[in-house]
Amino acid sequence: MAYDAVYLDYNASAPLDPRVAEAMLPALTDAVGNAASSHRFGRFQTVAVDKAREQVAALVGARPGNVIFTSGATEANNLALKGITETAPPQRSRILISAVEHASIRRVAEWLEINGICQVDRISVTPLGFTDIDELKSLLRDDVLMVSVMAANSETGILNPIAEIADLAHEHGSLMHCDATQMVGRSYFDAESAGVDLTSISAHKIYGPQGVGALVGTSQSLKHLTPQTHGGGQEQGLRSGSMNVAGAVGLGFAAELACEEHGKDADRIAPMRDHLVTEIQRRLPDVTQNGDVTKRLPNTANLHFSGANSDAVVSNMDPVAVSTGSACSAGVIEPSQVLLAMGLSDEAASESVRFSLGRFTTPEDIETAIERTVEAVTHVRSLNDDYNKPNTSDGEHHEWQTTTTPATTERTVEQRELVPVG
Ligand code: PMP
């Protein structure tokens, strides 16, 4: 692993697995020609891409011929939502999305609405972070074109009952799209048995390269899509542009490794995640977990540190890289939309930190992360007068437990530039 730092931000982007890099090398160095050409050089590329299609299909539970390579899950989500609405019959005028979808669903949905292309309804989530099934049922009618609900949430790791949601969607003749970007390679996902018509995935969440992903459909659902990128007609006309052969090979090999190793990875990672949370909670008061703790990804924990602004905490955790759910939009830092949708207050949402572990996380990394979290939170809280005020109702202060390594008060609370996290 190329990082000296302790990297616990796998949900934003997982490092490239060296085995994937090796598998990509021939496509980067030896191969010439365009996969669309019919000479031997082109054929060499096509063979490599076709193998990748099989590997991706096996991971997602689909047919190789129904894999459309894209530049990532953002493009796959755009193709799914815009592509389906363009040729929709007039009586199918609404789409439903969950309120906590990734920006590449939420913003496309806003765009479709603003441009009068279709009506969008947002399905609330429960306080534990699940899609509210009762609300979905009340919103579903025969005018719904598509339901789009993510399999696993990037910020909380909460797993949605996708098969149940797909069944409900199908009862009303609606298509089911699932953004499975955080799910595949971390937990079991099978589009066919779950009844998902269109699935979005991304290579860089499963130890593949950045800038490549796929929209995987069924033969039927792909027929309903209108291309959003026009040109040479590659990928069944749905995604023109010369094939990113090395990227596809990387995604394919990462998918094969994910099929073989996700169970083993989860068995190793979940206990480390649980130890991290238990130890932080043992050593710090006023720490709670956001979202359900039983039905979530094995690698994710989202912690609320009362009285400690998460951007300040994260900025003080070097060399440990974790993430807040906040995003910088037009120069204003906004708390996580996901946590707000779950009913957290602005304050609680801006005091929450996501830890996401992965294949290369070690027990030593976790010990460092525990130490640094305790130090950073203690330090940030020490600067918060409100948190340190005596509780007038019972006359007590918040008691801080002594940490084995005292907080390094000379570290400054600095603001960093924020970008939306994955
Ligand atoms: N959907 C989800 C749930 C994600 O977590 C991400 C990545 N942050 C995306 C979509 C976008 O993926 P990509 O980076 O491949 O465009």
PDB file of C-alpha atoms and ligand atoms in Angstrom, residues 72-74 77 102 104 150 154 179 181-182 202 204-205 422, ligand 1:
ATOM      1  CA  GLY A  72     -17.711   5.933 -13.366  1.00  0.00           C
ATOM      2  CA  ALA A  73     -20.865   5.677 -11.301  1.00  0.00           C
ATOM      3  CA  THR A  74     -21.682   9.359 -11.819  1.00  0.00           C
ATOM      4  CA  ASN A  77     -26.378   7.268 -12.770  1.00  0.00           C
ATOM      5  CA  HIS A 102     -25.497  10.332  -3.961  1.00  0.00           C
ATOM      6  CA  SER A 104     -25.091  12.134  -9.006  1.00  0.00           C
ATOM      7  CA  MET A 150     -29.032   2.983  -3.425  1.00  0.00           C
ATOM      8  CA  SER A 154     -21.832   5.997   1.418  1.00  0.00           C
ATOM      9  CA  ASP A 179     -26.780   2.681  -7.256  1.00  0.00           C
ATOM     10  CA  THR A 181     -21.443   1.688  -5.919  1.00  0.00           C
ATOM     11  CA  GLN A 182     -20.761   1.239  -2.195  1.00  0.00           C
ATOM     12  CA  SER A 202     -17.607   2.277  -9.936  1.00  0.00           C
ATOM     13  CA  HIS A 204     -12.400   2.948  -7.536  1.00  0.00           C
ATOM     14  CA  LYS A 205     -14.601   1.772  -4.664  1.00  0.00           C
ATOM     15  CA  GLY A 422     -18.047   9.873  -1.825  1.00  0.00           C
TER      16      GLY A 422
HETATM   17  N1  PMP B   1     -22.688   6.768  -6.059  1.00  0.00           N
HETATM   18  C1  PMP B   1     -22.197   6.547  -4.839  1.00  0.00           C
HETATM   19  C2  PMP B   1     -23.067   5.897  -3.802  1.00  0.00           C
HETATM   20  C3  PMP B   1     -20.894   6.912  -4.527  1.00  0.00           C
HETATM   21  O1  PMP B   1     -20.426   6.710  -3.306  1.00  0.00           O
HETATM   22  C4  PMP B   1     -20.108   7.519  -5.535  1.00  0.00           C
HETATM   23  C5  PMP B   1     -18.673   7.916  -5.280  1.00  0.00           C
HETATM   24  N2  PMP B   1     -18.453   8.897  -4.381  1.00  0.00           N
HETATM   25  C6  PMP B   1     -20.668   7.740  -6.801  1.00  0.00           C
HETATM   26  C7  PMP B   1     -21.960   7.348  -7.015  1.00  0.00           C
HETATM   27  C8  PMP B   1     -19.879   8.389  -7.902  1.00  0.00           C
HETATM   28  O2  PMP B   1     -18.903   7.493  -8.365  1.00  0.00           O
HETATM   29  P1  PMP B   1     -17.754   7.944  -9.366  1.00  0.00           P
HETATM   30  O3  PMP B   1     -16.688   8.539  -8.522  1.00  0.00           O
HETATM   31  O4  PMP B   1     -17.316   6.662 -10.019  1.00  0.00           O
HETATM   32  O5  PMP B   1     -18.333   8.872 -10.352  1.00  0.00           O
END
